[in-house]
PDB file of C-alpha atoms in Angstrom:
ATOM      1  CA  UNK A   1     -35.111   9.005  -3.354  1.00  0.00           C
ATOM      2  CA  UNK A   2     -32.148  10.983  -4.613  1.00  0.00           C
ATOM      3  CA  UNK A   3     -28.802  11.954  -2.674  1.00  0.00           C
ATOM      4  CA  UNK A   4     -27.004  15.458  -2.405  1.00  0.00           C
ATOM      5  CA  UNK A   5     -23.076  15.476  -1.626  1.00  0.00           C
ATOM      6  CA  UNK A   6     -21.319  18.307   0.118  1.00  0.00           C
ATOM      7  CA  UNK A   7     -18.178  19.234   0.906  1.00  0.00           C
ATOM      8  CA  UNK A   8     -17.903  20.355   4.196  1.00  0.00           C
ATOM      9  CA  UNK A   9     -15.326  22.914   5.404  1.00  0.00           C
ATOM     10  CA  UNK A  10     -14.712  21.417   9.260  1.00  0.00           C
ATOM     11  CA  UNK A  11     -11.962  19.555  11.027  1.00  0.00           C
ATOM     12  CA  UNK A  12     -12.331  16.034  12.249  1.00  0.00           C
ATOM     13  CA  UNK A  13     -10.736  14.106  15.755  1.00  0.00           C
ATOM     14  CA  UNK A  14      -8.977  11.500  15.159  1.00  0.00           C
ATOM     15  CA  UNK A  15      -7.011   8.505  16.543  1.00  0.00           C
ATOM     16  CA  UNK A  16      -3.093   9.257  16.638  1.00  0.00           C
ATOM     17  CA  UNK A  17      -0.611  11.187  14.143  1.00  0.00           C
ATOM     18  CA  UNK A  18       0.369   7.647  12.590  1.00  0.00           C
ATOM     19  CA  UNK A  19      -3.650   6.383  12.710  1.00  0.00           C
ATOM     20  CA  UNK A  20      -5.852   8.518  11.077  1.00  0.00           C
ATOM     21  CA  UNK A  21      -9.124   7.019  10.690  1.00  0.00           C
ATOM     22  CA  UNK A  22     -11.246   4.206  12.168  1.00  0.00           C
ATOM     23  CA  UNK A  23     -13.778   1.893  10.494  1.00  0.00           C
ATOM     24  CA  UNK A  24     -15.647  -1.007  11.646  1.00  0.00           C
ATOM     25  CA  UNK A  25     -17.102  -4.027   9.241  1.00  0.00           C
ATOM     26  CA  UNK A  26     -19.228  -6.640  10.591  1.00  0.00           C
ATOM     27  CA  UNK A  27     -17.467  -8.897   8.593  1.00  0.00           C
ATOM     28  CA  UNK A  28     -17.543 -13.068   9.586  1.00  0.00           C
ATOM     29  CA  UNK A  29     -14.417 -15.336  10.008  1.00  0.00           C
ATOM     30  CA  UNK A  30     -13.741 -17.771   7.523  1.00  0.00           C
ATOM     31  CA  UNK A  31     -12.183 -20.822   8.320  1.00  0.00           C
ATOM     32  CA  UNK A  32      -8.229 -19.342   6.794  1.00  0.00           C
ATOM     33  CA  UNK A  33      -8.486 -16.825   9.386  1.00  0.00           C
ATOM     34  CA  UNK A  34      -6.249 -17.018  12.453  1.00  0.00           C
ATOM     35  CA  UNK A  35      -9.486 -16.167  14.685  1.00  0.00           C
ATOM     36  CA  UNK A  36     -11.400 -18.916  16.089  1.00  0.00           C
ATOM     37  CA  UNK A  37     -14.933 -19.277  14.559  1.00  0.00           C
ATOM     38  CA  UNK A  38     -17.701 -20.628  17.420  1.00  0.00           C
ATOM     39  CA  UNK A  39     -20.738 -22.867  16.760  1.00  0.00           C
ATOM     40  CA  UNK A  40     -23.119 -20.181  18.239  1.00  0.00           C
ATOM     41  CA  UNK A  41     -21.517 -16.821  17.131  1.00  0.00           C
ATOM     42  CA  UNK A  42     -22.932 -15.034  20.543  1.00  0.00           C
ATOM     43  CA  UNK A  43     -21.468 -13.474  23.503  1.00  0.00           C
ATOM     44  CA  UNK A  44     -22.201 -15.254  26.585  1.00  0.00           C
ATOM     45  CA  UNK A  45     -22.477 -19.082  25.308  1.00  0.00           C
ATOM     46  CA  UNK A  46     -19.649 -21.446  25.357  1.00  0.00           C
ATOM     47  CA  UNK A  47     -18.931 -24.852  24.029  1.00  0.00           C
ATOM     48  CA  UNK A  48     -16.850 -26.530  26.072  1.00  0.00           C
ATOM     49  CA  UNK A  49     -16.424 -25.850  29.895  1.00  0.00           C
ATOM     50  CA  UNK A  50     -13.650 -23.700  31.288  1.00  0.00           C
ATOM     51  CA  UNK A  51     -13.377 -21.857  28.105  1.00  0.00           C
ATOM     52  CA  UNK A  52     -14.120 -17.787  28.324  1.00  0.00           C
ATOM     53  CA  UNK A  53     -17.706 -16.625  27.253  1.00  0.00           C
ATOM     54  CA  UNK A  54     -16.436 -15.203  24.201  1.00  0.00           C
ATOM     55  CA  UNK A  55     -14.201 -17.521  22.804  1.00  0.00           C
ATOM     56  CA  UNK A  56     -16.706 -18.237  20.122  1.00  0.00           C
ATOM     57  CA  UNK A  57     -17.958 -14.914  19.311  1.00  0.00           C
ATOM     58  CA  UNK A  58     -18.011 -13.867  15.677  1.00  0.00           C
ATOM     59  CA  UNK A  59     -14.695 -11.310  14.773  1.00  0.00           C
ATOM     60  CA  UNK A  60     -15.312  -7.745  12.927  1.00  0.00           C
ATOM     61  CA  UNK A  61     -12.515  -5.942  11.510  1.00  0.00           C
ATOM     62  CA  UNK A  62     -10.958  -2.262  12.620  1.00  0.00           C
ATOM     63  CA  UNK A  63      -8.663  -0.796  10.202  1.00  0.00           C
ATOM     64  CA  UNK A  64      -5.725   2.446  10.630  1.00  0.00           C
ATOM     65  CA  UNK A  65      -3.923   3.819   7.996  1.00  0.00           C
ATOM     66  CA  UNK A  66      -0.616   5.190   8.908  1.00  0.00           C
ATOM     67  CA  UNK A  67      -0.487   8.224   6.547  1.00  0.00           C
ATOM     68  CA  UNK A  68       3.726   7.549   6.311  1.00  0.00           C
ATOM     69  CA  UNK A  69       5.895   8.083   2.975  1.00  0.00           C
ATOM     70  CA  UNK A  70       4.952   4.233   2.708  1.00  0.00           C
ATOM     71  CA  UNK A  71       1.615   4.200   3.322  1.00  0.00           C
ATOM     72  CA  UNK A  72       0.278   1.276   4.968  1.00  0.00           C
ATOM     73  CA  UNK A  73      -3.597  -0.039   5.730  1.00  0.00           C
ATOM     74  CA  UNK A  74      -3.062  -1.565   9.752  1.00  0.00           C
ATOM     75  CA  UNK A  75      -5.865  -4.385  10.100  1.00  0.00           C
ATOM     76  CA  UNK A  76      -6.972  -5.593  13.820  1.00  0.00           C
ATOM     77  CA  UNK A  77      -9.301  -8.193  14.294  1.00  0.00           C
ATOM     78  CA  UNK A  78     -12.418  -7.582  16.790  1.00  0.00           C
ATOM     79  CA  UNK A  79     -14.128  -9.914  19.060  1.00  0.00           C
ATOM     80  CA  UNK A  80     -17.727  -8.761  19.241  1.00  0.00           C
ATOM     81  CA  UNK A  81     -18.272 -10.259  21.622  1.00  0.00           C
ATOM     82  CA  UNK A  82     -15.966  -8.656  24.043  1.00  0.00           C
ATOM     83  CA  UNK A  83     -14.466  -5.914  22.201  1.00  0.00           C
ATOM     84  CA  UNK A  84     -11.296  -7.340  22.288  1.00  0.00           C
ATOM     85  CA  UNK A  85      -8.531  -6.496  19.307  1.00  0.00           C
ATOM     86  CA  UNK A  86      -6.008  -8.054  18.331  1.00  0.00           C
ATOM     87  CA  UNK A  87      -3.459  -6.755  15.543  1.00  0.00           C
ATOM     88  CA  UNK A  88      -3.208  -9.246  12.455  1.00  0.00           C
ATOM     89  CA  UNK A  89      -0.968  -7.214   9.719  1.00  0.00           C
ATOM     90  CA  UNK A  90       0.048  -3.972   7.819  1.00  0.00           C
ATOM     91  CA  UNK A  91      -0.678  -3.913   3.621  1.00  0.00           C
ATOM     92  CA  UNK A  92       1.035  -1.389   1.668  1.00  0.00           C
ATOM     93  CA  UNK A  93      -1.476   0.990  -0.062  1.00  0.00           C
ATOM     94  CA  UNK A  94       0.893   1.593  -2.489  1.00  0.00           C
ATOM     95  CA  UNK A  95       0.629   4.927  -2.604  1.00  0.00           C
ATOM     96  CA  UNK A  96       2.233   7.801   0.143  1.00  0.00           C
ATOM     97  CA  UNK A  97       1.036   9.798   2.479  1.00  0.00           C
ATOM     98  CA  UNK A  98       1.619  13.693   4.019  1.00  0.00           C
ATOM     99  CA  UNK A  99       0.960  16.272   6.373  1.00  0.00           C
ATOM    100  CA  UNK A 100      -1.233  19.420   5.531  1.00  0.00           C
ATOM    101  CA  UNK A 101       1.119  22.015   6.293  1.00  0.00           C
ATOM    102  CA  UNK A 102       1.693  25.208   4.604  1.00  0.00           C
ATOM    103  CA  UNK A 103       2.341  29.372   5.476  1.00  0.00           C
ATOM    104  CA  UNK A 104       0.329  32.443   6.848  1.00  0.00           C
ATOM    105  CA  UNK A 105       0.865  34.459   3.438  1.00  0.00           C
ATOM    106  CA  UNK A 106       3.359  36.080   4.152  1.00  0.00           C
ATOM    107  CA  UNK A 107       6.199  33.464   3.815  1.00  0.00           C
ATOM    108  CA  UNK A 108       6.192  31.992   7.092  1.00  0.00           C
ATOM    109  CA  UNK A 109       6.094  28.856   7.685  1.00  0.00           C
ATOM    110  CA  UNK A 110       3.363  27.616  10.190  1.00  0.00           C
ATOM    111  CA  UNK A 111       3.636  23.919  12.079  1.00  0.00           C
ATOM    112  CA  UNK A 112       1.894  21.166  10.861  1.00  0.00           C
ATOM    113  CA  UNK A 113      -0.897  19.920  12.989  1.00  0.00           C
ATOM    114  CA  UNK A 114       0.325  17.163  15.194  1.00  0.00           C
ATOM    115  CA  UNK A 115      -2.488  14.779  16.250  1.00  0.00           C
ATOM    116  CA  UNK A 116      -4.655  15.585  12.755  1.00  0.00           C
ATOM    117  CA  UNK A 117      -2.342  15.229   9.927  1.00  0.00           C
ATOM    118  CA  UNK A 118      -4.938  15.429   7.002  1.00  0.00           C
ATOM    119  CA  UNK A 119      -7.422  17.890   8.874  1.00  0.00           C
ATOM    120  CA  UNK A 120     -10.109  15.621   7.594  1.00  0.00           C
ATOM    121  CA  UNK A 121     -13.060  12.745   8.136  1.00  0.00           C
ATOM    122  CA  UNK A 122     -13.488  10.357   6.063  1.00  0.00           C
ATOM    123  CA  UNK A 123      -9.778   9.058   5.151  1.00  0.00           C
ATOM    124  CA  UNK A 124     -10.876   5.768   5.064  1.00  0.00           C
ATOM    125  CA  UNK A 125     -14.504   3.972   4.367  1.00  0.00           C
ATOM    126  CA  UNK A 126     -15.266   0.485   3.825  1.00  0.00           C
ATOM    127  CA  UNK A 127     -18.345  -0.125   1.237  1.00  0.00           C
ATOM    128  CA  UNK A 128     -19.415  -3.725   1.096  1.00  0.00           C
ATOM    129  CA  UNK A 129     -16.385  -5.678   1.136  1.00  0.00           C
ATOM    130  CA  UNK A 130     -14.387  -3.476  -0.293  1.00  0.00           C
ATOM    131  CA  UNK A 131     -11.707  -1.116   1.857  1.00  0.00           C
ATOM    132  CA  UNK A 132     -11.175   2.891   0.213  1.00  0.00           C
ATOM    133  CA  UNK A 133      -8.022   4.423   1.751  1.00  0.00           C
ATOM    134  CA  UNK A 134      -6.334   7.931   0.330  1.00  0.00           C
ATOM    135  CA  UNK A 135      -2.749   8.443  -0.333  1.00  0.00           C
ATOM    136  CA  UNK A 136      -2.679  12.597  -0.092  1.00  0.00           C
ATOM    137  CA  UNK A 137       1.168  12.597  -0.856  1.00  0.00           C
ATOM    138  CA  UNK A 138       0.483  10.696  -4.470  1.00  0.00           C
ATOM    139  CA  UNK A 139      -2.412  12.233  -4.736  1.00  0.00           C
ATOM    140  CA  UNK A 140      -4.623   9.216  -5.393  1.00  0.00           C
ATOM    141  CA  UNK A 141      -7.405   6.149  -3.858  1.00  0.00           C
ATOM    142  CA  UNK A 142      -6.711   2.689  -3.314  1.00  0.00           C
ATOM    143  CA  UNK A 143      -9.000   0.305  -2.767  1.00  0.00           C
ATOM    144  CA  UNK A 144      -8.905  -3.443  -1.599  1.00  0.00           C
ATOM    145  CA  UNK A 145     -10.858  -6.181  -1.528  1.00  0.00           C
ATOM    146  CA  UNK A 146     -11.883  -7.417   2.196  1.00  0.00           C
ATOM    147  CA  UNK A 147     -11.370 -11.101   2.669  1.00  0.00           C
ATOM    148  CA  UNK A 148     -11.683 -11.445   5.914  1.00  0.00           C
ATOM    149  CA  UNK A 149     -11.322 -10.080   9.600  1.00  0.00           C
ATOM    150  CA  UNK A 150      -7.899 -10.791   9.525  1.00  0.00           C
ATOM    151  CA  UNK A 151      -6.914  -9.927   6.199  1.00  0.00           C
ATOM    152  CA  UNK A 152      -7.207  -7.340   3.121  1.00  0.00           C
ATOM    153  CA  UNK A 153      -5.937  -7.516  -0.747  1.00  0.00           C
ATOM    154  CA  UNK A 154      -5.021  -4.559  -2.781  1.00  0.00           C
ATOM    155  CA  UNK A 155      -7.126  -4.796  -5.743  1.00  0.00           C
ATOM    156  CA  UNK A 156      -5.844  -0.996  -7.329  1.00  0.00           C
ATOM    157  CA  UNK A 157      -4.713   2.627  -7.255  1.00  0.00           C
ATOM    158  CA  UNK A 158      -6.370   5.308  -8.888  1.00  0.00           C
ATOM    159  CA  UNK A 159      -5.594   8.754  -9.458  1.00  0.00           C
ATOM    160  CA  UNK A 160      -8.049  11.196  -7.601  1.00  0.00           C
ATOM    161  CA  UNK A 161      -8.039  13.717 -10.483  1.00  0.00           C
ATOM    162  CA  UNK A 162      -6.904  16.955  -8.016  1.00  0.00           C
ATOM    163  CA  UNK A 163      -4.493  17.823  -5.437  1.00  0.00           C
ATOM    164  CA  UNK A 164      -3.747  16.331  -1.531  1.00  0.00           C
ATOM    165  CA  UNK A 165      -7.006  13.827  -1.392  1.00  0.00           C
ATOM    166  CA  UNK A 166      -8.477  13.608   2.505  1.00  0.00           C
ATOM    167  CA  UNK A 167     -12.048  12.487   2.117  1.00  0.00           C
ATOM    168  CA  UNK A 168     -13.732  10.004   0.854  1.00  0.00           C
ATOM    169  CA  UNK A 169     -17.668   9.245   0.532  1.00  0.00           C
ATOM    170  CA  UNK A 170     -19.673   6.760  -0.808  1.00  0.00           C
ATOM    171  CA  UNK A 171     -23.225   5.621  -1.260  1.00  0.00           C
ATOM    172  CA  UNK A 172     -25.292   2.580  -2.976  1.00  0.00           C
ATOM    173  CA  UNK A 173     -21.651   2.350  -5.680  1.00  0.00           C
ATOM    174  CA  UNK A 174     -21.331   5.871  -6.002  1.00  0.00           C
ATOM    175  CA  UNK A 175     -17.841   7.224  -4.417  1.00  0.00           C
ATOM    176  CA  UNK A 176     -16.813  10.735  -3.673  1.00  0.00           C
ATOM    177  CA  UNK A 177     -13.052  12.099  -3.237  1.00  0.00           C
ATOM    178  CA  UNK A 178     -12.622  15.668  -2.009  1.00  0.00           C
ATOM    179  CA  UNK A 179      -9.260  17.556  -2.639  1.00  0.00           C
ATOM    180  CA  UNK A 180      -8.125  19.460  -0.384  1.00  0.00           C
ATOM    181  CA  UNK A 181      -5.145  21.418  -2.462  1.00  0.00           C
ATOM    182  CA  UNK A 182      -4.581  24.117  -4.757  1.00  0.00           C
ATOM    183  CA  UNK A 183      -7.732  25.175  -5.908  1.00  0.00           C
ATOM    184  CA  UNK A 184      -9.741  21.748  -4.227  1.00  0.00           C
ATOM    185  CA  UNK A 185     -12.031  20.062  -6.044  1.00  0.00           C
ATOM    186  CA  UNK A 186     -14.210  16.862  -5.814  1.00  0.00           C
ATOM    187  CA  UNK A 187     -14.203  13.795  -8.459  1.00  0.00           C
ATOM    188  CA  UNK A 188     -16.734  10.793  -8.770  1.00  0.00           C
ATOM    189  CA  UNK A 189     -16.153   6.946  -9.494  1.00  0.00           C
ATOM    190  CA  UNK A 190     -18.674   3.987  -9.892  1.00  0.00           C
ATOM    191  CA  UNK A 191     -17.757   1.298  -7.481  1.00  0.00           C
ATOM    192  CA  UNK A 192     -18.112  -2.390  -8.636  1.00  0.00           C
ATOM    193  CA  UNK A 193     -18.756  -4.381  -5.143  1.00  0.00           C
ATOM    194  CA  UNK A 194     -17.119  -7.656  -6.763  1.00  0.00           C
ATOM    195  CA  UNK A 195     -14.387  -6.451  -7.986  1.00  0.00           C
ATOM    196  CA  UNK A 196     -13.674  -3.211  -5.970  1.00  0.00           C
ATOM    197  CA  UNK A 197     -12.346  -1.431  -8.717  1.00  0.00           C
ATOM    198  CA  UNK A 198     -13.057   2.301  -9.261  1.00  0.00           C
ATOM    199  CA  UNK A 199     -14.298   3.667 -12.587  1.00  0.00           C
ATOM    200  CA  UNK A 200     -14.526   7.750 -12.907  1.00  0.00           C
ATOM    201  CA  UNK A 201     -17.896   9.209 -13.527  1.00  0.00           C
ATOM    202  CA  UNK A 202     -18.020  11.111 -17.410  1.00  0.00           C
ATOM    203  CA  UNK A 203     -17.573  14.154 -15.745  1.00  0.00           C
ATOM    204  CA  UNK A 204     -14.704  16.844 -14.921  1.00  0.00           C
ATOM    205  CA  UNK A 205     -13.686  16.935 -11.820  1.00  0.00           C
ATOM    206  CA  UNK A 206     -15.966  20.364  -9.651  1.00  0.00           C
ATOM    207  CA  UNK A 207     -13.903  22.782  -8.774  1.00  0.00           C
ATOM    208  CA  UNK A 208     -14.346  24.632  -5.394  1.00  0.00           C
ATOM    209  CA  UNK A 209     -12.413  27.801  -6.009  1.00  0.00           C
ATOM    210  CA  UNK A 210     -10.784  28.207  -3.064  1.00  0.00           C
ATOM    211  CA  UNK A 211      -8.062  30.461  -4.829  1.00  0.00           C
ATOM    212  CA  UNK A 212      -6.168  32.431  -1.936  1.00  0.00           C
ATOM    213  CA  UNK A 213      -7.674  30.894   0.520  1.00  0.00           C
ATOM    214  CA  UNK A 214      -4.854  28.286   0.438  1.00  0.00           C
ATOM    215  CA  UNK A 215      -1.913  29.910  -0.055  1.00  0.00           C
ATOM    216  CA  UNK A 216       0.465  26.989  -0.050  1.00  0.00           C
ATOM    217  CA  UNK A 217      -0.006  23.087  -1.612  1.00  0.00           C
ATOM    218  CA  UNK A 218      -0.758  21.277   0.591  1.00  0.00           C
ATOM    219  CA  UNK A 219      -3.305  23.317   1.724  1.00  0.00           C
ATOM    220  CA  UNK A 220      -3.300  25.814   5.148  1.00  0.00           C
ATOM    221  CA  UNK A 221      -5.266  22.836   7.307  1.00  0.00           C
ATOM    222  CA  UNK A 222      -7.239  25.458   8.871  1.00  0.00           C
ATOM    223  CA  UNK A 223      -8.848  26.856   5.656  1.00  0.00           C
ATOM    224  CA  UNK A 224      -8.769  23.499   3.830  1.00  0.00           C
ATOM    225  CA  UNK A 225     -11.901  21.898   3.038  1.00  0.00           C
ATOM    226  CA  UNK A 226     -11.831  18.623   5.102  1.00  0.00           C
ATOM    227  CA  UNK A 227     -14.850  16.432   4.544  1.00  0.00           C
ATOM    228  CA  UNK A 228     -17.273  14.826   1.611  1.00  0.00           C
ATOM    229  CA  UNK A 229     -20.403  13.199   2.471  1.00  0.00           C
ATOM    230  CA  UNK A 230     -24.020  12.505   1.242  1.00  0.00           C
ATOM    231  CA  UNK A 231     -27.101  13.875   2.389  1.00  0.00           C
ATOM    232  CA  UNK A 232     -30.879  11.808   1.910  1.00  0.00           C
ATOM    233  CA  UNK A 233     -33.035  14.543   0.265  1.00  0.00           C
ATOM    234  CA  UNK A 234     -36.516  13.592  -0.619  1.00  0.00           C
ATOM    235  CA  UNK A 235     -37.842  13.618  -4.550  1.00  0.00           C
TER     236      UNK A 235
END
């Protein structure tokens, strides 16, 4: 089997102007975390009488980023069980984020879009236990290390080798980052799943020529290429 990646030119939904992307990880709770770990780890049973059916369920993790000057991963515990979240803390990314904004061509200035900041899917991906964020203002990837439901390390930053990052894909340790300004281009990185550090492929970043088609940086969100992903092709 071999895999194709493409850049897709299409704009995304997404959560909030301050919460830009959503991603689940069936990850278990160790016994540091502040979420109660049951004996069964299944919806319906409980242990001791008069407590609710999912007190013992197993916890998952959903993560936000906020996309703000500071830029910040948000990190909510999930009962599977229920559904149930519950917010357990905010790590620095330590990079910053922006806004796609830019003008029509002919020096105006046209708004920023409010509830899709980045114009994009793919902002933020988990890949074994390791958390891949973007930080479009510094123009680079961090990545952290995924300890538990309740809580994240940073383990680096790492420069995305273009302009206003929004994308990110990644398959069996290979990751993807598509930028979205100035010309946009897309750059590759191994991923080591122990370490969740980022190494970049021997190869110059592809360009995607966009030339006039954004005429600002940050790119025009409507013209912007917005999301990276793999396809499964057979040999």
């Amino acid at each position: 089997m071999k895999f194709a990646i493409a850049a897709a030119v299409i704009a995304s939904a997404v959560l909030t102007e301050a919460r830009l992307s959503m991603q689940s990880v069936g990850t278990k709770t160790p016994k540091s975390s502040k979420r109660s770990k049951g004996k069964s780890g299944k919806c319906g049973k409980s242990s001791k009488r008069g407590k609710d059916k999912c007190d013992d369920a197993d916890y998952s993790s959903i993560y936000t980023m906020t996309n703000q000057p500071i830029n910040e991963i948000l990190v909510y515990s999930r009962n599977t069980c229920n559904g149930a979240l519950a917010f357990e803390t905010a790590v620095a990314t330590n990079g910053t984020g922006s806004i796609l904004s830019g003008s029509n061509g002919d020096g105006v200035d046209l708004p920023a879009p409010i509830d899709d900041p980045l114009a994009s899917t793919g902002s933020i991906i988990t890949a074994s236990d390791c958390l891949l964020a973007v930080n479009a203002g510094s123009d680079d990837i961090s990545t952290f290390h995924i300890v538990s439901p309740a809580e994240i390390e940073l383990v680096d930053t790492y420069s995305s080798d273009g302009d206003f990052p929004v994308s990110l894909a990644e398959r069996e340790g290979l990751v993807y980052v598509l930028n979205a300004g100035e010309n946009g281009s897309m750059q590759g990185f191994h991923l080591t799943p122990e370490t969740c550090e980022l190494t970049p492929i021997e190869q110059d970043p592809i360009e995607l020529d966009q030339g006039n088609v954004t005429p600002s940086d940050p790119a025009f969100f409507p013209a912007s290429p917005a999301q990276i992903g793999f396809t499964l092709t057979s040999l």
